Amino acid sequence: MEGKFVAYYRVSTKRQGISGLGLEAQRQAVHQYLNGGPWNLLSELTEVETGKRNDRPQLEQALGLCRLHKATLVIAKLDRLARNVNFISSLMESKVDFVAVDFPTANRLTVHILAAVAEHEAEMISTRTKAALAAAKARGTVLGGRRGDHKLNHRRGNRLSAKVRGATASKRALDLLPIIASIKAAGATSLHGIAHELNERAIPTARGGEWSAIQVSRVLARAEN
């Protein structure tokens, strides 16, 4: 293996997390899988959760690190995580590549396939709804209202696209805040100093380039908004 990786481990109870039961096996599996290549394991994060818990702060942090460093998320076991809707949705929305030790050929496409099972049911519901509407229309029932013209739909599409891009940029800015805070705490408080430290830490800009003072100021302004 080669490249940058962030490891994510999961144990289901606090007691298990304290004892290390299951955790050490996951860590060993990840290290054995990565062994033998010019890889860089940037961080290892462990989630201790119960069956009632839906939020995953450690997963969000791991995905944030992957986005910042353009790294790959590595997990020991996909089988249990893949059955968790929150994990699947978080992974899909993050646009982060991942690798699972117990399922090495799995990738983001695999997650899409898993999600497609649920999506298929939604499509079947949509199909049945359309059929019901068509039947109602055939009976003479007036359906729907006025539709916007092509230009209106185009403008709406552009606004939606801009909204998505803005949300992605805002998410990245929030990912960067803890890193910038640690840089400031270490003594580099100027925009130029922060940019230098981000480059030293091999964290690329959104477009994969090096940081400048103006880029840092834009990130800080977006994070404040």
CSV table of C-alpha atoms in Angstrom, one decimal:
chain,number,residue,atom,x,y,z
A,1,MET,CA,0.0,0.0,0.0
A,2,GLU,CA,1.1,3.6,-0.5
A,3,GLY,CA,-0.4,7.0,0.1
A,4,LYS,CA,-1.9,8.8,3.1
A,5,PHE,CA,-4.3,7.0,5.4
A,6,VAL,CA,-6.5,7.8,8.5
A,7,ALA,CA,-7.6,4.8,10.5
A,8,TYR,CA,-11.1,4.6,12.0
A,9,TYR,CA,-11.9,2.0,14.7
A,10,ARG,CA,-15.2,1.3,16.3
A,11,VAL,CA,-16.1,-0.5,19.5
A,12,SER,CA,-19.8,-0.7,20.6
A,13,THR,CA,-19.6,-0.1,24.3
A,14,LYS,CA,-17.6,2.2,26.7
A,15,ARG,CA,-16.5,-0.8,28.7
A,16,GLN,CA,-15.1,-2.4,25.5
A,17,GLY,CA,-13.4,0.8,24.6
A,18,ILE,CA,-11.6,1.0,28.0
A,19,SER,CA,-10.6,-2.6,28.0
A,20,GLY,CA,-9.4,-2.5,24.4
A,21,LEU,CA,-11.3,-5.7,23.6
A,22,GLY,CA,-11.8,-5.7,19.8
A,23,LEU,CA,-9.9,-2.5,19.4
A,24,GLU,CA,-6.5,-4.0,19.4
A,25,ALA,CA,-7.6,-6.6,16.9
A,26,GLN,CA,-8.8,-3.9,14.6
A,27,ARG,CA,-5.6,-1.9,14.9
A,28,GLN,CA,-3.5,-5.0,14.3
A,29,ALA,CA,-5.5,-5.8,11.2
A,30,VAL,CA,-5.1,-2.3,9.8
A,31,HIS,CA,-1.4,-2.2,10.4
A,32,GLN,CA,-0.9,-5.7,8.9
A,33,TYR,CA,-2.8,-4.6,5.8
A,34,LEU,CA,-0.8,-1.4,5.3
A,35,ASN,CA,2.5,-3.0,6.1
A,36,GLY,CA,5.1,-3.2,3.3
A,37,GLY,CA,4.5,0.0,1.4
A,38,PRO,CA,5.4,3.7,1.5
A,39,TRP,CA,2.3,4.6,3.4
A,40,ASN,CA,1.7,7.3,6.0
A,41,LEU,CA,-0.8,6.7,8.7
A,42,LEU,CA,-1.7,10.2,9.7
A,43,SER,CA,-4.0,9.4,12.6
A,44,GLU,CA,-6.0,6.7,14.3
A,45,LEU,CA,-9.4,7.5,15.8
A,46,THR,CA,-11.6,5.3,17.9
A,47,GLU,CA,-15.4,5.6,18.2
A,48,VAL,CA,-16.9,4.2,21.4
A,49,GLU,CA,-20.6,4.0,20.9
A,50,THR,CA,-23.8,2.2,21.9
A,51,GLY,CA,-26.6,0.9,19.8
A,52,LYS,CA,-28.7,4.0,20.7
A,53,ARG,CA,-26.1,6.5,19.5
A,54,ASN,CA,-26.4,8.0,16.0
A,55,ASP,CA,-23.8,10.8,16.2
A,56,ARG,CA,-20.2,9.8,15.4
A,57,PRO,CA,-17.8,12.6,16.3
A,58,GLN,CA,-14.7,10.5,15.7
A,59,LEU,CA,-15.9,9.5,12.3
A,60,GLU,CA,-16.6,13.1,11.4
A,61,GLN,CA,-13.0,14.0,12.6
A,62,ALA,CA,-11.5,11.1,10.6
A,63,LEU,CA,-13.4,12.2,7.4
A,64,GLY,CA,-12.3,15.8,8.0
A,65,LEU,CA,-8.7,14.7,8.2
A,66,CYS,CA,-9.1,12.7,5.0
A,67,ARG,CA,-10.5,15.7,3.2
A,68,LEU,CA,-7.8,18.0,4.4
A,69,HIS,CA,-4.9,15.7,3.6
A,70,LYS,CA,-6.6,14.0,0.5
A,71,ALA,CA,-6.1,10.8,2.4
A,72,THR,CA,-7.9,7.4,2.4
A,73,LEU,CA,-10.1,6.3,5.3
A,74,VAL,CA,-9.0,2.7,6.4
A,75,ILE,CA,-11.3,0.5,8.5
A,76,ALA,CA,-10.8,-3.0,9.8
A,77,LYS,CA,-14.3,-4.4,9.3
A,78,LEU,CA,-16.9,-3.3,6.8
A,79,ASP,CA,-19.6,-5.8,7.6
A,80,ARG,CA,-21.0,-4.2,10.7
A,81,LEU,CA,-20.4,-0.6,9.6
A,82,ALA,CA,-22.0,-1.2,6.2
A,83,ARG,CA,-25.3,-2.1,7.9
A,84,ASN,CA,-25.4,1.3,9.7
A,85,VAL,CA,-27.3,3.9,7.7
A,86,ASN,CA,-25.6,6.8,9.5
A,87,PHE,CA,-22.2,5.4,8.5
A,88,ILE,CA,-23.2,4.9,4.9
A,89,SER,CA,-24.7,8.3,4.5
A,90,SER,CA,-21.7,10.0,6.2
A,91,LEU,CA,-19.3,8.2,4.0
A,92,MET,CA,-21.2,9.0,0.8
A,93,GLU,CA,-21.7,12.7,1.6
A,94,SER,CA,-18.0,13.1,2.6
A,95,LYS,CA,-16.7,12.1,-0.9
A,96,VAL,CA,-13.8,10.4,0.9
A,97,ASP,CA,-12.2,7.3,-0.5
A,98,PHE,CA,-11.9,4.3,1.8
A,99,VAL,CA,-10.5,0.8,2.1
A,100,ALA,CA,-11.8,-2.0,4.4
A,101,VAL,CA,-9.3,-4.7,5.5
A,102,ASP,CA,-11.9,-7.4,5.6
A,103,PHE,CA,-13.2,-6.4,2.1
A,104,PRO,CA,-10.2,-5.0,0.2
A,105,THR,CA,-12.0,-4.7,-3.1
A,106,ALA,CA,-14.7,-2.5,-1.5
A,107,ASN,CA,-14.7,1.2,-2.3
A,108,ARG,CA,-17.0,4.1,-2.6
A,109,LEU,CA,-18.8,2.3,-5.4
A,110,THR,CA,-19.6,-0.5,-2.9
A,111,VAL,CA,-21.1,2.0,-0.5
A,112,HIS,CA,-23.2,3.3,-3.4
A,113,ILE,CA,-24.4,-0.2,-4.1
A,114,LEU,CA,-25.4,-0.7,-0.5
A,115,ALA,CA,-27.2,2.6,-0.5
A,116,ALA,CA,-28.9,1.6,-3.8
A,117,VAL,CA,-30.8,-1.1,-2.0
A,118,ALA,CA,-32.6,1.5,0.0
A,119,GLU,CA,-32.9,3.8,-3.0
A,120,HIS,CA,-34.4,1.0,-5.1
A,121,GLU,CA,-37.3,0.8,-2.6
A,122,ALA,CA,-37.8,4.6,-2.9
A,123,GLU,CA,-37.9,4.3,-6.7
A,124,MET,CA,-40.5,1.6,-6.5
A,125,ILE,CA,-42.6,3.8,-4.3
A,126,SER,CA,-42.1,6.7,-6.8
A,127,THR,CA,-43.1,4.4,-9.7
A,128,ARG,CA,-46.3,3.3,-7.9
A,129,THR,CA,-47.1,6.9,-7.1
A,130,LYS,CA,-46.7,8.0,-10.8
A,131,ALA,CA,-48.9,5.1,-11.9
A,132,ALA,CA,-51.6,6.2,-9.4
A,133,LEU,CA,-51.3,9.8,-10.7
A,134,ALA,CA,-51.6,8.6,-14.3
A,135,ALA,CA,-54.7,6.6,-13.5
A,136,ALA,CA,-56.2,9.6,-11.7
A,137,LYS,CA,-55.5,11.8,-14.7
A,138,ALA,CA,-57.1,9.2,-17.0
A,139,ARG,CA,-60.2,9.5,-14.9
A,140,GLY,CA,-60.2,13.3,-15.5
A,141,THR,CA,-58.8,14.5,-12.2
A,142,VAL,CA,-56.9,17.8,-12.6
A,143,LEU,CA,-53.3,17.3,-11.4
A,144,GLY,CA,-50.5,19.7,-10.6
A,145,GLY,CA,-50.2,23.3,-11.4
A,146,ARG,CA,-48.2,25.6,-13.7
A,147,ARG,CA,-44.7,24.5,-14.5
A,148,GLY,CA,-41.8,27.0,-14.8
A,149,ASP,CA,-40.2,27.5,-18.2
A,150,HIS,CA,-36.8,26.1,-19.2
A,151,LYS,CA,-35.0,29.3,-18.3
A,152,LEU,CA,-36.5,29.3,-14.8
A,153,ASN,CA,-35.5,25.7,-14.3
A,154,HIS,CA,-32.0,26.5,-15.5
A,155,ARG,CA,-31.7,29.4,-13.1
A,156,ARG,CA,-32.9,27.1,-10.3
A,157,GLY,CA,-30.3,24.5,-11.3
A,158,ASN,CA,-27.5,27.1,-11.2
A,159,ARG,CA,-28.6,28.3,-7.8
A,160,LEU,CA,-28.6,24.7,-6.5
A,161,SER,CA,-25.2,24.1,-7.9
A,162,ALA,CA,-23.8,27.2,-6.3
A,163,LYS,CA,-25.4,26.2,-3.0
A,164,VAL,CA,-23.8,22.8,-3.2
A,165,ARG,CA,-20.4,24.3,-3.9
A,166,GLY,CA,-20.8,26.8,-1.1
A,167,ALA,CA,-21.8,24.0,1.4
A,168,THR,CA,-18.7,22.0,0.4
A,169,ALA,CA,-16.4,25.0,0.9
A,170,SER,CA,-18.0,25.7,4.3
A,171,LYS,CA,-17.5,22.1,5.4
A,172,ARG,CA,-13.8,22.3,4.4
A,173,ALA,CA,-13.5,25.6,6.3
A,174,LEU,CA,-14.9,23.9,9.5
A,175,ASP,CA,-12.6,21.0,9.0
A,176,LEU,CA,-9.6,23.4,8.9
A,177,LEU,CA,-10.6,25.4,12.1
A,178,PRO,CA,-9.1,22.9,14.6
A,179,ILE,CA,-5.9,22.7,12.6
A,180,ILE,CA,-5.6,26.5,12.4
A,181,ALA,CA,-6.4,26.8,16.1
A,182,SER,CA,-3.5,24.5,16.9
A,183,ILE,CA,-1.2,26.5,14.6
A,184,LYS,CA,-2.2,29.7,16.3
A,185,ALA,CA,-1.6,28.1,19.7
A,186,ALA,CA,1.9,27.1,18.6
A,187,GLY,CA,2.7,30.8,17.9
A,188,ALA,CA,2.0,31.4,14.2
A,189,THR,CA,-0.9,33.9,14.4
A,190,SER,CA,-0.4,35.9,11.1
A,191,LEU,CA,-2.1,34.8,7.9
A,192,HIS,CA,1.3,34.2,6.3
A,193,GLY,CA,2.4,32.2,9.2
A,194,ILE,CA,-0.7,30.1,9.2
A,195,ALA,CA,-0.3,29.5,5.4
A,196,HIS,CA,3.3,28.4,5.9
A,197,GLU,CA,2.3,25.9,8.6
A,198,LEU,CA,-0.5,24.5,6.6
A,199,ASN,CA,2.0,23.9,3.7
A,200,GLU,CA,4.5,22.4,6.2
A,201,ARG,CA,1.8,20.0,7.4
A,202,ALA,CA,1.2,18.9,3.8
A,203,ILE,CA,-2.4,20.0,3.9
A,204,PRO,CA,-3.4,21.1,0.3
A,205,THR,CA,-5.9,23.7,-0.6
A,206,ALA,CA,-9.2,22.7,-2.0
A,207,ARG,CA,-7.7,22.7,-5.5
A,208,GLY,CA,-4.6,20.8,-4.4
A,209,GLY,CA,-2.2,23.7,-4.4
A,210,GLU,CA,-0.2,25.5,-1.7
A,211,TRP,CA,-1.6,28.0,0.8
A,212,SER,CA,-1.3,31.8,0.7
A,213,ALA,CA,-2.3,34.4,3.2
A,214,ILE,CA,-5.4,35.4,1.1
A,215,GLN,CA,-6.6,31.8,1.0
A,216,VAL,CA,-6.3,31.5,4.7
A,217,SER,CA,-8.3,34.8,5.2
A,218,ARG,CA,-11.0,33.4,2.9
A,219,VAL,CA,-11.3,30.2,4.9
A,220,LEU,CA,-11.5,32.1,8.2
A,221,ALA,CA,-14.1,34.4,6.8
A,222,ARG,CA,-16.2,31.5,5.5
A,223,ALA,CA,-15.9,29.7,8.8
A,224,GLU,CA,-17.1,32.7,10.7
A,225,ASN,CA,-20.2,32.9,8.5
